[in-house]
Short mmCIF file of C-alpha atoms in Angstrom, two decimals:
data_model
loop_
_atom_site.label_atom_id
_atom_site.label_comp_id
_atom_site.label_asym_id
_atom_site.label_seq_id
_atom_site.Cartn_x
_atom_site.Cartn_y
_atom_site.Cartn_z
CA UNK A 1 155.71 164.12 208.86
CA UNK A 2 152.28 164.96 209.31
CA UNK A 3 149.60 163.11 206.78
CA UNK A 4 145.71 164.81 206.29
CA UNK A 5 143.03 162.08 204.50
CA UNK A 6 140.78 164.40 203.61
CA UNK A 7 136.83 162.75 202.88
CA UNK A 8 134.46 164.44 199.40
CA UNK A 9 131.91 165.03 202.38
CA UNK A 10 134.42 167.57 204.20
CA UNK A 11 135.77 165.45 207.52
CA UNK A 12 139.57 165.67 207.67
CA UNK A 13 141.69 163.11 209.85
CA UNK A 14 145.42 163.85 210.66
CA UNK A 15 148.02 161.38 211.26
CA UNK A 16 151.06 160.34 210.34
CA UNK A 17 152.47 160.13 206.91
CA UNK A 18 153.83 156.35 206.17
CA UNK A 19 155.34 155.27 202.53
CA UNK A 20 155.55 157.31 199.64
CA UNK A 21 154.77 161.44 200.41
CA UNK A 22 152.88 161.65 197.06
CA UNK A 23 149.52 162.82 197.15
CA UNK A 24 146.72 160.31 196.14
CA UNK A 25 142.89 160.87 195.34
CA UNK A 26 141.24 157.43 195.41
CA UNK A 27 138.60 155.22 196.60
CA UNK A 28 138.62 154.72 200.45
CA UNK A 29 136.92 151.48 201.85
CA UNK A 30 137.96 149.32 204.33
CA UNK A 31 139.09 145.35 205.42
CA UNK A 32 137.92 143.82 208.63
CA UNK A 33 140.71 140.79 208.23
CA UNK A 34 142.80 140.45 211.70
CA UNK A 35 145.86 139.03 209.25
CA UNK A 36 146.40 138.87 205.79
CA UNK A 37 147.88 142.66 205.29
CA UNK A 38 149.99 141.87 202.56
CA UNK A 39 148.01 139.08 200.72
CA UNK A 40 145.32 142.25 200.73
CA UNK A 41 147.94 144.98 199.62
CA UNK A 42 148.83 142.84 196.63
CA UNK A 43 145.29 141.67 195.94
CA UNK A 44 144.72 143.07 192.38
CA UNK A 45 141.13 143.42 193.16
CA UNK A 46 142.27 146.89 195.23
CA UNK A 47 142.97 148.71 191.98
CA UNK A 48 141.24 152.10 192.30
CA UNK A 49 141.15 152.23 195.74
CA UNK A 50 142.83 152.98 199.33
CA UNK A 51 142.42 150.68 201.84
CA UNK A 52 141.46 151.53 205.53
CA UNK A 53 142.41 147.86 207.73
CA UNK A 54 140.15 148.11 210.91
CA UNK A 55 142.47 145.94 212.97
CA UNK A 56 144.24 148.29 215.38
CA UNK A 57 147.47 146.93 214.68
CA UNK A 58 149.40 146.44 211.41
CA UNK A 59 152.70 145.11 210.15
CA UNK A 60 153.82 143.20 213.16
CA UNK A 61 154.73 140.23 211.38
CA UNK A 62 156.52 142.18 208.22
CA UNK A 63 156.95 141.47 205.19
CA UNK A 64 157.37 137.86 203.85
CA UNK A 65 157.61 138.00 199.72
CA UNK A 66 156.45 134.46 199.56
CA UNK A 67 153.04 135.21 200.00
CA UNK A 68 151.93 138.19 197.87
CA UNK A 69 149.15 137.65 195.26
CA UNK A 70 150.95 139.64 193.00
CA UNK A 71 154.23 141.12 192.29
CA UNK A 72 153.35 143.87 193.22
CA UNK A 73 150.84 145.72 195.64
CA UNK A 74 147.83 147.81 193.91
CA UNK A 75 146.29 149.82 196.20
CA UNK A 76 146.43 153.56 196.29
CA UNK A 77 147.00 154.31 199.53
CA UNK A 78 146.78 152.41 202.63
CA UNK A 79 145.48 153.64 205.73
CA UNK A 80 146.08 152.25 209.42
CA UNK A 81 145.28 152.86 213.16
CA UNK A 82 149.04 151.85 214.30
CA UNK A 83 152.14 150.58 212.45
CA UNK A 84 154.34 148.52 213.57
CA UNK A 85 157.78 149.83 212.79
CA UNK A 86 160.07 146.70 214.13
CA UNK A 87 158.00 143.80 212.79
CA UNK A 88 158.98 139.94 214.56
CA UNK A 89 158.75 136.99 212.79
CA UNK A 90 160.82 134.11 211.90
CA UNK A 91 160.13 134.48 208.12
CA UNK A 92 160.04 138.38 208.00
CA UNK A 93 162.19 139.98 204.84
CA UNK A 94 161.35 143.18 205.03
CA UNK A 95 158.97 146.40 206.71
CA UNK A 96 155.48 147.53 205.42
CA UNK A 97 157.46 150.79 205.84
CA UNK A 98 159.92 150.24 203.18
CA UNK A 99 157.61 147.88 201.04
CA UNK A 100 155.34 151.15 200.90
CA UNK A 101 158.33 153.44 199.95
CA UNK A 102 159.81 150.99 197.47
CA UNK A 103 156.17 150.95 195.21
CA UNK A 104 155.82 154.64 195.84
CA UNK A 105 152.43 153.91 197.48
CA UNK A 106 151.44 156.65 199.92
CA UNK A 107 149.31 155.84 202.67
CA UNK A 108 148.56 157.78 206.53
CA UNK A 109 148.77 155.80 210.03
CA UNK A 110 147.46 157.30 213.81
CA UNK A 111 144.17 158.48 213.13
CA UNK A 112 140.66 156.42 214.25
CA UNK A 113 139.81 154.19 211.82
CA UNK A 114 136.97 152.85 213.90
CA UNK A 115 135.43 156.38 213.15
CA UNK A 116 136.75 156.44 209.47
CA UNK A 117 135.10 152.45 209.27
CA UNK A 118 131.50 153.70 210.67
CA UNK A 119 131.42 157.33 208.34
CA UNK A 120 131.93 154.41 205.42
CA UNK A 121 129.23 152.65 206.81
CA UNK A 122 126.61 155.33 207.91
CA UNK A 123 127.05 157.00 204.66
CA UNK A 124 128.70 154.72 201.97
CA UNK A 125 132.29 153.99 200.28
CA UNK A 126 133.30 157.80 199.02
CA UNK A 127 136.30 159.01 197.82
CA UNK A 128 139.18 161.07 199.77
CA UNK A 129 142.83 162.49 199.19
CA UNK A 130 145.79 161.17 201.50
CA UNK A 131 148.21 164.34 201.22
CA UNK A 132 151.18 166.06 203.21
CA UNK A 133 150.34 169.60 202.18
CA UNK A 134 149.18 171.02 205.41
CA UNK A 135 147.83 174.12 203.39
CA UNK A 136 145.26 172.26 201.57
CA UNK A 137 141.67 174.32 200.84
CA UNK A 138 138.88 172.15 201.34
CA UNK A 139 136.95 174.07 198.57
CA UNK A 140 139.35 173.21 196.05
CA UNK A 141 139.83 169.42 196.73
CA UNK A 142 136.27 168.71 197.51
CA UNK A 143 134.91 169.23 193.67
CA UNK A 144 138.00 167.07 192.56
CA UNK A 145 136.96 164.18 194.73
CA UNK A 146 133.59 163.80 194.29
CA UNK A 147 134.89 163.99 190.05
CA UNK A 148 136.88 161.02 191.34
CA UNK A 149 135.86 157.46 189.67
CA UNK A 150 137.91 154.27 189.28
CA UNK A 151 137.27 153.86 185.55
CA UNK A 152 138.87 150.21 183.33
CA UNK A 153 141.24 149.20 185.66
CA UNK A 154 141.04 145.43 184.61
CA UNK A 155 143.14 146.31 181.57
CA UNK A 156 145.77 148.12 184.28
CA UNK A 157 146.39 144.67 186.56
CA UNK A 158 145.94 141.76 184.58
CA UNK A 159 149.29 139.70 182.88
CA UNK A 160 150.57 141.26 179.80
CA UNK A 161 151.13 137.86 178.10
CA UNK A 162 149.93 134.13 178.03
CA UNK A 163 151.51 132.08 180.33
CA UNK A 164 151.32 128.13 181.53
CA UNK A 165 151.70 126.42 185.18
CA UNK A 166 152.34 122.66 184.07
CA UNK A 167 150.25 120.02 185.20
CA UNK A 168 149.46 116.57 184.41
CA UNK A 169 145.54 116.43 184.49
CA UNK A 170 142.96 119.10 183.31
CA UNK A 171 144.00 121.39 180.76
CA UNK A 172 142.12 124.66 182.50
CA UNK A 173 142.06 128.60 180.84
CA UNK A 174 142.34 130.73 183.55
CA UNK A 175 141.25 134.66 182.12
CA UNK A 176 143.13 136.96 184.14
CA UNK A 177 140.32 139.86 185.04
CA UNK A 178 143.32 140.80 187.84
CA UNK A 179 143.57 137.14 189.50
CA UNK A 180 145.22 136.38 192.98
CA UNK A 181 148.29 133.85 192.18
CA UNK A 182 146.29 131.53 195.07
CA UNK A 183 143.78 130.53 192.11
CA UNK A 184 145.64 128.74 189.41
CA UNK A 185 147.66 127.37 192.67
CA UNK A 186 144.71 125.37 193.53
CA UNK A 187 144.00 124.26 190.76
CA UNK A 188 147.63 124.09 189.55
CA UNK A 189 147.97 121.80 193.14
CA UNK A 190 145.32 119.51 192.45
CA UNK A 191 147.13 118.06 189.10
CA UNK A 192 145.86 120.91 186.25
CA UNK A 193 147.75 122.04 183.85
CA UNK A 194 146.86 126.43 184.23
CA UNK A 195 147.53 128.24 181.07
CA UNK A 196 146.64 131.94 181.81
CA UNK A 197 145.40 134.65 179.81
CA UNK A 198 145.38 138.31 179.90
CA UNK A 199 141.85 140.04 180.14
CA UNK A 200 141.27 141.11 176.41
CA UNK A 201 141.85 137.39 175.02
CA UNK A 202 139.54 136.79 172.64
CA UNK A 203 136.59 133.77 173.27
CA UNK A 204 138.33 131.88 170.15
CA UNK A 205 141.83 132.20 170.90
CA UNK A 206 140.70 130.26 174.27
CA UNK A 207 138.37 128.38 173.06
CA UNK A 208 140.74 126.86 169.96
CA UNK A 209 143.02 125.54 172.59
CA UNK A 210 140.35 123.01 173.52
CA UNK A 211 140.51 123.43 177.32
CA UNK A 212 138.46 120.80 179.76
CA UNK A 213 137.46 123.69 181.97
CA UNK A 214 137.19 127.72 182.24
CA UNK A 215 138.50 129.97 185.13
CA UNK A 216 137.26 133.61 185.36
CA UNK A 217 139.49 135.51 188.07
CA UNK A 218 138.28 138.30 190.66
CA UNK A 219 139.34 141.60 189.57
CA UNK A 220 138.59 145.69 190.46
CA UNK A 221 136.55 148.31 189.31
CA UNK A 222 132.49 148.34 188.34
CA UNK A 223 131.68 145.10 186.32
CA UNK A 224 129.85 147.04 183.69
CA UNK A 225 132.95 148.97 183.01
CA UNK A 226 134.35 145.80 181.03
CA UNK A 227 132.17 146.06 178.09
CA UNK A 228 134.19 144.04 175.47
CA UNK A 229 135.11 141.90 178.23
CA UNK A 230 131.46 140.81 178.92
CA UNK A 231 130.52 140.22 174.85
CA UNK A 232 133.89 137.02 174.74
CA UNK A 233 132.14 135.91 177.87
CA UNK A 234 129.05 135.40 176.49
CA UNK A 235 130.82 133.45 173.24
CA UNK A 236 132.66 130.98 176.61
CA UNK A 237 129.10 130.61 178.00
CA UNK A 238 127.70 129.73 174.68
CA UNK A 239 130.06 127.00 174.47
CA UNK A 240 129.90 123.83 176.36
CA UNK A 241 132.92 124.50 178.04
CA UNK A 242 132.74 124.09 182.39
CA UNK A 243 133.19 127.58 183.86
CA UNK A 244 133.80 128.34 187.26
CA UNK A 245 134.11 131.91 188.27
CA UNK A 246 135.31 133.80 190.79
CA UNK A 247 133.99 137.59 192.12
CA UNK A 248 134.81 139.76 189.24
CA UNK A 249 134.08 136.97 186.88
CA UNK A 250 131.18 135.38 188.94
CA UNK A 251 129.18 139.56 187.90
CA UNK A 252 131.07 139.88 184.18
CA UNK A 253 129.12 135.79 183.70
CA UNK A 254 125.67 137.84 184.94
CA UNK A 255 126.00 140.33 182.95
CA UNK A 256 126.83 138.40 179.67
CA UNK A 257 123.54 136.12 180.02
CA UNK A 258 121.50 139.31 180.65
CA UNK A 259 121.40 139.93 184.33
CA UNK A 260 121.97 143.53 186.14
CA UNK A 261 124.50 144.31 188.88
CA UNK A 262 125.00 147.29 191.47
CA UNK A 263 126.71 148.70 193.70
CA UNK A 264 126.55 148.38 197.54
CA UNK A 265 126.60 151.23 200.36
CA UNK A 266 130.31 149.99 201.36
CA UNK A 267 130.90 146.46 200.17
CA UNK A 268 132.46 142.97 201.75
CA UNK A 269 135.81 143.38 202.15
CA UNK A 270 137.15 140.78 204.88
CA UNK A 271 137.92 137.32 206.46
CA UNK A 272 134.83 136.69 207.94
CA UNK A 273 132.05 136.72 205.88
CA UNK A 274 129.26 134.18 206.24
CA UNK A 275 127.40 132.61 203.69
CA UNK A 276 124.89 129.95 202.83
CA UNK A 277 124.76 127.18 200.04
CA UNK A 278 121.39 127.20 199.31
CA UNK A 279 122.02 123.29 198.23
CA UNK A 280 123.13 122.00 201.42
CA UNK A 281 121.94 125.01 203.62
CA UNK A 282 125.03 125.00 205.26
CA UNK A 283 126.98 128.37 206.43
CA UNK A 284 130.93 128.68 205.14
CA UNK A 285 132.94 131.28 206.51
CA UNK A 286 134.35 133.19 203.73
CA UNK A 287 137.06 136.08 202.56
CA UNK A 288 135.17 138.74 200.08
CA UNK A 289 136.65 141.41 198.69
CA UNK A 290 133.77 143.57 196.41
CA UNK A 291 131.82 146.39 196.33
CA UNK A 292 129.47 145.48 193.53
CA UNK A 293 126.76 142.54 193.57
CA UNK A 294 124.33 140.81 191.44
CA UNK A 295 121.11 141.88 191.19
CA UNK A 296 118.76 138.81 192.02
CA UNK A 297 115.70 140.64 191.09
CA UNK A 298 117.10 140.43 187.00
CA UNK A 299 117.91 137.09 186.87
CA UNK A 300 116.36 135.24 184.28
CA UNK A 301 115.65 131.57 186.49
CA UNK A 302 115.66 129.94 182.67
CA UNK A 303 119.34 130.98 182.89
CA UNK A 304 120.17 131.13 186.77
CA UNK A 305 119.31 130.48 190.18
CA UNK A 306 120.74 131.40 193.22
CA UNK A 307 123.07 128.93 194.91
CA UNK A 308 124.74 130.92 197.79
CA UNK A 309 123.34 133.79 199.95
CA UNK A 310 125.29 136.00 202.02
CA UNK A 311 123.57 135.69 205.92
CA UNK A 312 124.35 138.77 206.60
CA UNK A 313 122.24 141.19 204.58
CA UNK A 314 120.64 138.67 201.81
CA UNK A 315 122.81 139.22 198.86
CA UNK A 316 123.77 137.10 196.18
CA UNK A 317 126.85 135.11 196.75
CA UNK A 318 126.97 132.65 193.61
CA UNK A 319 124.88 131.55 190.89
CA UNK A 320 124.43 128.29 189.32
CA UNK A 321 123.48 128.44 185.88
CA UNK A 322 120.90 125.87 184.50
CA UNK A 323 121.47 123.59 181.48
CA UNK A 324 125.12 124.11 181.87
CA UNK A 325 128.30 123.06 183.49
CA UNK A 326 128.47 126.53 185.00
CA UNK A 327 128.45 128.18 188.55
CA UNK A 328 130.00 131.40 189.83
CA UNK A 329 130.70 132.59 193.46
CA UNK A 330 131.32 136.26 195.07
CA UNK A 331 133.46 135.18 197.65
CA UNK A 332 137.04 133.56 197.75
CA UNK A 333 137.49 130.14 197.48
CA UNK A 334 141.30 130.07 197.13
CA UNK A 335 141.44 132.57 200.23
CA UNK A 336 144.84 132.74 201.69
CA UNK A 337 145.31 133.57 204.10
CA UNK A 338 141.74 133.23 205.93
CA UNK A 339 139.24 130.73 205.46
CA UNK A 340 139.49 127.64 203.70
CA UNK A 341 135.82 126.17 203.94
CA UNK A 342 134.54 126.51 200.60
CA UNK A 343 137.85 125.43 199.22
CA UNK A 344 135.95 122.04 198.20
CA UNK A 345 134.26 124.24 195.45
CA UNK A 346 137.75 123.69 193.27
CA UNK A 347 136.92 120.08 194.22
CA UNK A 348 133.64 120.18 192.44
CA UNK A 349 135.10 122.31 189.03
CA UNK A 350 136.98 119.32 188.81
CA UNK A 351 134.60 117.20 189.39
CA UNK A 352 132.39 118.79 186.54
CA UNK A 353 135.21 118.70 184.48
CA UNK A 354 135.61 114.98 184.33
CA UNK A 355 131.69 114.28 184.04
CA UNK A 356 132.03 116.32 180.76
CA UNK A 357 134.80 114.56 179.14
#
């Protein structure tokens, strides 16, 4: 069946429809990672959106339920140059095909997502339909996607109740803002005990259970969108607590001490990001997934200082907060699959952990 994705500034691509046949108005940006399809269709962090993967081919190694982020996948709609219909691997369960289908996700496959990838980047993420009805009117879709906006989606993925990965060593709070499963197992592999909480937890509630360390998760939408959110952040950063956070929670930690952030033309969404610890001044090779960023120009350097730098195009890629046993990154640490170089930086929450005890 044929399958339009229509863009707010008028260009139309046809292709073929794959998943669900529903029609979707969403977010479209796109993912430069080579692997990694499903750990990015059940990334949390895609909320909101539809997600354009600019490597050619997709789905040739199926489906293997072991290693979703979630339980479920959360984009919108997925978008993709090829699909590969009889997927071959030795630990493949099931199709993107049916995977689609069976969470009623809709998505569109066959048209040029090089020249969908460089219309994002000439002019900026925008927003689009994915649709099957071939007698569509421009002038009546175009008004409803530019209307279009993600909204509180944090309050739409994260857990609906507390929940605890045992451990034997540090007692950590991870708040779940929409967290991949691949943080607390990191930290939940190197001995700590993970209770997680749901997003609207209150600073108290966490803070009366006495934890050695604080974990704020990546999550979607714009940062500033998570207004009650940001005032219990500002009661964990008040507290002498260590806090390591991650994306979402890395610009929610900004925003609470009185920084600004932004957002960018289309964002970082891939395996292959470089950037710099201002520290050491050496380059990690990094998965990102955002399309807001800290605004360097309002930080208060009483309160924070730069402490990574993406070496692409200059912008902020963590923060290290003085007087306190904080820092916060914008990229992935617990990035699986992809890189792991700047998996160490689990290594040094623990690290600040124990010095505080």
């Amino acid at each position: 069946m044929k399958a339009f994705l229509i863009l707010e500034d008028g260009h139309v691509f046809t292709g073929t429809s794959i998943g669900s046949q529903k029609e979707v108005i969403s977010e479209i940006v796109f993912n430069t990672s080579m692997t990694g399809y499903l750990e990015v269709l059940t990334d949390p962090s895609y909320a909101g959106q539809a997600v354009c993967m600019t490597y050619p081919l997709i789905g040739n190694y199926g489906i293997c339920y072991d290693d979703q982020e979630s339980l479920r996948p959360w984009p919108d709609g997925y978008i993709v140059r090829e699909l590969s219909r009889l997927p071959s691997n030795f630990r493949c369960q099931d199709t993107i095909q049916n995977f689609l289908k069976k969470f009623d996700i809709p998505g569109i496959a066959g048209i040029d997502t090089r020249a969908l990838t460089k219309i994002l980047r000439e002019k900026g993420t925008m927003n689009g339909m994915i649709t099957t009805n071939e007698n569509y009117h421009l002038d009546e879709i175009i008004p409803k996607l530019k209307a279009y906006n993600t909204g509180k989606v944090v309050e739409k993925v994260t857990c609906s109740e507390k929940s605890v990965l045992k451990g034997e060593g540090f007692e950590v709070a991870l708040l779940d803002l929409g967290a991949k499963n691949n943080i607390a197992r990191s930290l939940n592999e190197r001995g700590c005990e993970v209770t997680i909480y749901p997003a609207l937890t209150t600073a108290e509630e966490i803070l009366a259970a006495n934890p050695d360390g604080i974990m704020l998760s990546n999550g979607p939408g714009d940062p500033k969108e998570c207004v009650s959110i940001i005032k219990e952040i500002k009661k964990l950063y008040d507290s002498n607590v260590p806090i390591f956070a991650i994306c979402l929670g890395h610009q929610l930690m900004a925003l609470a001490t009185g920084a600004d952030t932004h957002k960018m033309k289309y964002g970082h969404r891939g395996g292959n990001h470089p950037v710099k610890d201002l520290a050491t001044g050496r380059v990690y090779i990094s998965s990102q997934n955002h399309g807001y960023v800290v605004d360097t120009d309002t930080l208060d350097p009483n309160v924070a200082v730069p402490a990574f730098v993406n070496v692409n195009d200059g912008t902020n890629e963590g923060l290290k907060y003085v007087g306190k046993n904080i820092f916060t990154v914008q990229f992935h640490p617990e990035a699986c699959p992809g890189p792991q170089d700047s998996g160490y930086l689990f290594d040094r929450f623990l690290e600040m952990m124990g010095g505080n005890k």
